């Protein structure tokens, strides 16, 4: 689990994640120009996320260095659906140089265990369809397509994001 000393390396990894996703699909990502702008947005987001009941940040370290993280939340299903709550994997990132070494799988296993201990029946996440590596990883983890998230720009800006 993350501690206060993980804030700076977590922010650096999250910055990498934002830039990676902006390269895949800029629609829906915030066009931040500098790391400082990102840090000003990310720090309160992470703080507020972790203040939510049943939320957690998991970290993976290698030789004392943070190389991956996941943000987890337990969420009840809407009352029209029957069943236990879901563990939401809001974010998952492994530093590029440490991918395909079992770190992502270890973070996922920790997420499943965290959810099971809190009564979750399913793990749920969103992934960009353009992110072929992540899609393959999650399929290997046993995730199946369940719903589709659609995005439409309504503020008059260019593009669909």
C-alpha positions as YAML, in Angstrom:
chain: A
units: angstrom
residues:
- id: 1
  name: UNK
  ca: [0.00, 0.00, 0.00]
- id: 2
  name: UNK
  ca: [1.15, 3.50, -0.76]
- id: 3
  name: UNK
  ca: [2.58, 5.78, 1.91]
- id: 4
  name: UNK
  ca: [3.30, 9.51, 1.95]
- id: 5
  name: UNK
  ca: [6.86, 8.86, 0.71]
- id: 6
  name: UNK
  ca: [5.37, 7.39, -2.48]
- id: 7
  name: UNK
  ca: [3.69, 10.66, -3.53]
- id: 8
  name: UNK
  ca: [6.52, 12.00, -5.72]
- id: 9
  name: UNK
  ca: [7.32, 8.73, -7.56]
- id: 10
  name: UNK
  ca: [3.58, 8.02, -7.94]
- id: 11
  name: UNK
  ca: [3.16, 11.44, -9.53]
- id: 12
  name: UNK
  ca: [6.05, 10.77, -11.93]
- id: 13
  name: UNK
  ca: [4.53, 7.45, -13.02]
- id: 14
  name: UNK
  ca: [1.09, 9.04, -13.39]
- id: 15
  name: UNK
  ca: [2.65, 11.76, -15.62]
- id: 16
  name: UNK
  ca: [4.10, 9.01, -17.80]
- id: 17
  name: UNK
  ca: [0.66, 7.37, -17.96]
- id: 18
  name: UNK
  ca: [-1.01, 10.63, -19.01]
- id: 19
  name: UNK
  ca: [1.52, 11.23, -21.77]
- id: 20
  name: UNK
  ca: [1.25, 7.64, -22.98]
- id: 21
  name: UNK
  ca: [-2.55, 7.88, -23.19]
- id: 22
  name: UNK
  ca: [-2.41, 11.30, -24.86]
- id: 23
  name: UNK
  ca: [-0.33, 9.68, -27.59]
- id: 24
  name: UNK
  ca: [-2.84, 6.87, -28.02]
- id: 25
  name: UNK
  ca: [-6.02, 8.89, -27.97]
- id: 26
  name: UNK
  ca: [-5.99, 12.56, -27.06]
- id: 27
  name: UNK
  ca: [-9.79, 12.64, -26.79]
- id: 28
  name: UNK
  ca: [-10.78, 13.08, -23.19]
- id: 29
  name: UNK
  ca: [-7.28, 13.78, -21.84]
- id: 30
  name: UNK
  ca: [-6.37, 17.08, -20.26]
- id: 31
  name: UNK
  ca: [-3.91, 19.04, -22.47]
- id: 32
  name: UNK
  ca: [-1.40, 19.85, -19.73]
- id: 33
  name: UNK
  ca: [1.80, 21.42, -21.01]
- id: 34
  name: UNK
  ca: [4.15, 20.99, -18.07]
- id: 35
  name: UNK
  ca: [4.85, 18.57, -15.26]
- id: 36
  name: UNK
  ca: [4.09, 21.37, -12.80]
- id: 37
  name: UNK
  ca: [0.59, 21.82, -14.26]
- id: 38
  name: UNK
  ca: [0.03, 18.08, -14.01]
- id: 39
  name: UNK
  ca: [1.30, 17.91, -10.45]
- id: 40
  name: UNK
  ca: [-1.09, 20.74, -9.48]
- id: 41
  name: UNK
  ca: [-4.02, 18.69, -10.81]
- id: 42
  name: UNK
  ca: [-2.82, 15.21, -9.80]
- id: 43
  name: UNK
  ca: [-1.94, 15.87, -6.14]
- id: 44
  name: UNK
  ca: [-5.47, 16.94, -5.13]
- id: 45
  name: UNK
  ca: [-6.99, 14.15, -7.25]
- id: 46
  name: UNK
  ca: [-4.90, 11.49, -5.52]
- id: 47
  name: UNK
  ca: [-5.53, 13.05, -2.11]
- id: 48
  name: UNK
  ca: [-9.31, 13.13, -2.67]
- id: 49
  name: UNK
  ca: [-9.32, 9.64, -4.19]
- id: 50
  name: UNK
  ca: [-7.62, 8.18, -1.13]
- id: 51
  name: UNK
  ca: [-9.99, 9.99, 1.24]
- id: 52
  name: UNK
  ca: [-12.90, 8.09, -0.29]
- id: 53
  name: UNK
  ca: [-14.05, 5.18, 1.85]
- id: 54
  name: UNK
  ca: [-12.90, 1.84, 0.49]
- id: 55
  name: UNK
  ca: [-10.18, 3.28, -1.76]
- id: 56
  name: UNK
  ca: [-6.52, 2.30, -1.87]
- id: 57
  name: UNK
  ca: [-3.29, 2.90, -3.75]
- id: 58
  name: UNK
  ca: [-1.09, -0.17, -4.21]
- id: 59
  name: UNK
  ca: [2.54, 0.19, -5.20]
- id: 60
  name: UNK
  ca: [5.17, -2.14, -6.61]
- id: 61
  name: UNK
  ca: [8.79, -1.52, -5.67]
- id: 62
  name: UNK
  ca: [11.97, -3.01, -7.06]
- id: 63
  name: UNK
  ca: [15.30, -2.36, -5.34]
- id: 64
  name: UNK
  ca: [13.71, 0.44, -3.32]
- id: 65
  name: UNK
  ca: [12.29, 2.20, -6.38]
- id: 66
  name: UNK
  ca: [8.59, 2.54, -7.16]
- id: 67
  name: UNK
  ca: [8.03, 0.84, -10.54]
- id: 68
  name: UNK
  ca: [4.25, 0.48, -10.64]
- id: 69
  name: UNK
  ca: [0.99, 1.37, -8.96]
- id: 70
  name: UNK
  ca: [-2.72, 0.76, -9.00]
- id: 71
  name: UNK
  ca: [-5.60, 2.84, -7.66]
- id: 72
  name: UNK
  ca: [-8.48, 0.76, -6.33]
- id: 73
  name: UNK
  ca: [-11.99, 1.51, -5.13]
- id: 74
  name: UNK
  ca: [-14.82, -0.67, -3.90]
- id: 75
  name: UNK
  ca: [-18.12, 0.38, -5.41]
- id: 76
  name: UNK
  ca: [-21.63, -0.96, -4.96]
- id: 77
  name: UNK
  ca: [-23.57, -1.81, -8.05]
- id: 78
  name: UNK
  ca: [-26.66, 0.28, -8.84]
- id: 79
  name: UNK
  ca: [-29.68, -1.07, -6.95]
- id: 80
  name: UNK
  ca: [-31.26, -2.39, -10.15]
- id: 81
  name: UNK
  ca: [-28.42, -4.95, -10.40]
- id: 82
  name: UNK
  ca: [-28.14, -7.90, -8.07]
- id: 83
  name: UNK
  ca: [-24.80, -8.92, -6.67]
- id: 84
  name: UNK
  ca: [-21.86, -7.93, -4.55]
- id: 85
  name: UNK
  ca: [-19.84, -4.75, -5.08]
- id: 86
  name: UNK
  ca: [-17.07, -4.47, -7.66]
- id: 87
  name: UNK
  ca: [-13.44, -3.62, -7.08]
- id: 88
  name: UNK
  ca: [-12.73, -0.82, -9.55]
- id: 89
  name: UNK
  ca: [-9.19, -0.70, -10.87]
- id: 90
  name: UNK
  ca: [-9.18, 3.02, -11.61]
- id: 91
  name: UNK
  ca: [-5.56, 3.09, -12.74]
- id: 92
  name: UNK
  ca: [-2.77, 0.59, -13.28]
- id: 93
  name: UNK
  ca: [0.71, 1.43, -14.49]
- id: 94
  name: UNK
  ca: [4.04, -0.33, -14.62]
- id: 95
  name: UNK
  ca: [7.09, 1.67, -15.71]
- id: 96
  name: UNK
  ca: [7.86, 0.76, -19.34]
- id: 97
  name: UNK
  ca: [11.28, -0.67, -18.56]
- id: 98
  name: UNK
  ca: [9.73, -3.10, -16.05]
- id: 99
  name: UNK
  ca: [6.82, -4.41, -18.12]
- id: 100
  name: UNK
  ca: [6.46, -8.10, -18.93]
- id: 101
  name: UNK
  ca: [8.25, -9.01, -15.70]
- id: 102
  name: UNK
  ca: [5.19, -10.00, -13.62]
- id: 103
  name: UNK
  ca: [4.79, -6.66, -11.85]
- id: 104
  name: UNK
  ca: [1.42, -5.88, -13.45]
- id: 105
  name: UNK
  ca: [0.18, -9.38, -12.65]
- id: 106
  name: UNK
  ca: [1.31, -8.95, -9.03]
- id: 107
  name: UNK
  ca: [-0.52, -5.62, -8.77]
- id: 108
  name: UNK
  ca: [-3.63, -7.24, -10.23]
- id: 109
  name: UNK
  ca: [-3.41, -10.17, -7.78]
- id: 110
  name: UNK
  ca: [-3.17, -7.66, -4.93]
- id: 111
  name: UNK
  ca: [-6.20, -5.80, -6.31]
- id: 112
  name: UNK
  ca: [-8.24, -9.01, -6.49]
- id: 113
  name: UNK
  ca: [-7.29, -9.94, -2.93]
- id: 114
  name: UNK
  ca: [-8.05, -6.43, -1.68]
- id: 115
  name: UNK
  ca: [-11.47, -6.62, -3.34]
- id: 116
  name: UNK
  ca: [-12.24, -10.14, -2.08]
- id: 117
  name: UNK
  ca: [-11.46, -9.10, 1.50]
- id: 118
  name: UNK
  ca: [-14.09, -6.38, 1.11]
- id: 119
  name: UNK
  ca: [-16.74, -8.62, -0.43]
- id: 120
  name: UNK
  ca: [-16.24, -7.77, -4.11]
- id: 121
  name: UNK
  ca: [-17.52, -10.24, -6.66]
- id: 122
  name: UNK
  ca: [-15.92, -8.76, -9.77]
- id: 123
  name: UNK
  ca: [-13.00, -6.58, -10.80]
- id: 124
  name: UNK
  ca: [-13.89, -3.84, -13.26]
- id: 125
  name: UNK
  ca: [-11.77, -1.40, -15.26]
- id: 126
  name: UNK
  ca: [-11.75, 0.82, -18.32]
- id: 127
  name: UNK
  ca: [-9.08, 0.59, -21.00]
- id: 128
  name: UNK
  ca: [-8.59, 2.56, -24.20]
- id: 129
  name: UNK
  ca: [-9.36, 0.35, -27.18]
- id: 130
  name: UNK
  ca: [-6.28, 1.81, -28.89]
- id: 131
  name: UNK
  ca: [-4.06, 0.48, -26.09]
- id: 132
  name: UNK
  ca: [-3.34, -2.94, -27.60]
- id: 133
  name: UNK
  ca: [-0.72, -3.87, -25.00]
- id: 134
  name: UNK
  ca: [-3.09, -3.20, -22.10]
- id: 135
  name: UNK
  ca: [-5.97, -4.95, -23.88]
- id: 136
  name: UNK
  ca: [-3.78, -8.04, -24.30]
- id: 137
  name: UNK
  ca: [-2.65, -7.90, -20.67]
- id: 138
  name: UNK
  ca: [-6.19, -7.64, -19.33]
- id: 139
  name: UNK
  ca: [-7.43, -10.42, -21.61]
- id: 140
  name: UNK
  ca: [-4.57, -12.59, -20.30]
- id: 141
  name: UNK
  ca: [-5.76, -11.69, -16.79]
- id: 142
  name: UNK
  ca: [-9.19, -13.10, -17.69]
- id: 143
  name: UNK
  ca: [-11.09, -9.87, -18.29]
- id: 144
  name: UNK
  ca: [-13.84, -10.01, -20.89]
- id: 145
  name: UNK
  ca: [-15.64, -7.19, -22.73]
- id: 146
  name: UNK
  ca: [-18.70, -6.24, -20.71]
- id: 147
  name: UNK
  ca: [-19.79, -2.74, -21.66]
- id: 148
  name: UNK
  ca: [-18.66, -0.03, -24.00]
- id: 149
  name: UNK
  ca: [-17.94, 3.56, -22.99]
- id: 150
  name: UNK
  ca: [-18.84, 6.10, -25.67]
- id: 151
  name: UNK
  ca: [-17.47, 9.63, -25.86]
- id: 152
  name: UNK
  ca: [-18.88, 12.65, -27.69]
- id: 153
  name: UNK
  ca: [-17.59, 16.19, -27.57]
- id: 154
  name: UNK
  ca: [-20.39, 18.64, -26.73]
- id: 155
  name: UNK
  ca: [-18.54, 21.88, -25.94]
- id: 156
  name: UNK
  ca: [-17.91, 22.92, -29.55]
- id: 157
  name: UNK
  ca: [-14.21, 22.06, -29.54]
- id: 158
  name: UNK
  ca: [-12.41, 20.33, -32.38]
- id: 159
  name: UNK
  ca: [-12.45, 16.53, -32.50]
- id: 160
  name: UNK
  ca: [-14.40, 14.09, -30.37]
- id: 161
  name: UNK
  ca: [-12.51, 14.46, -27.07]
...
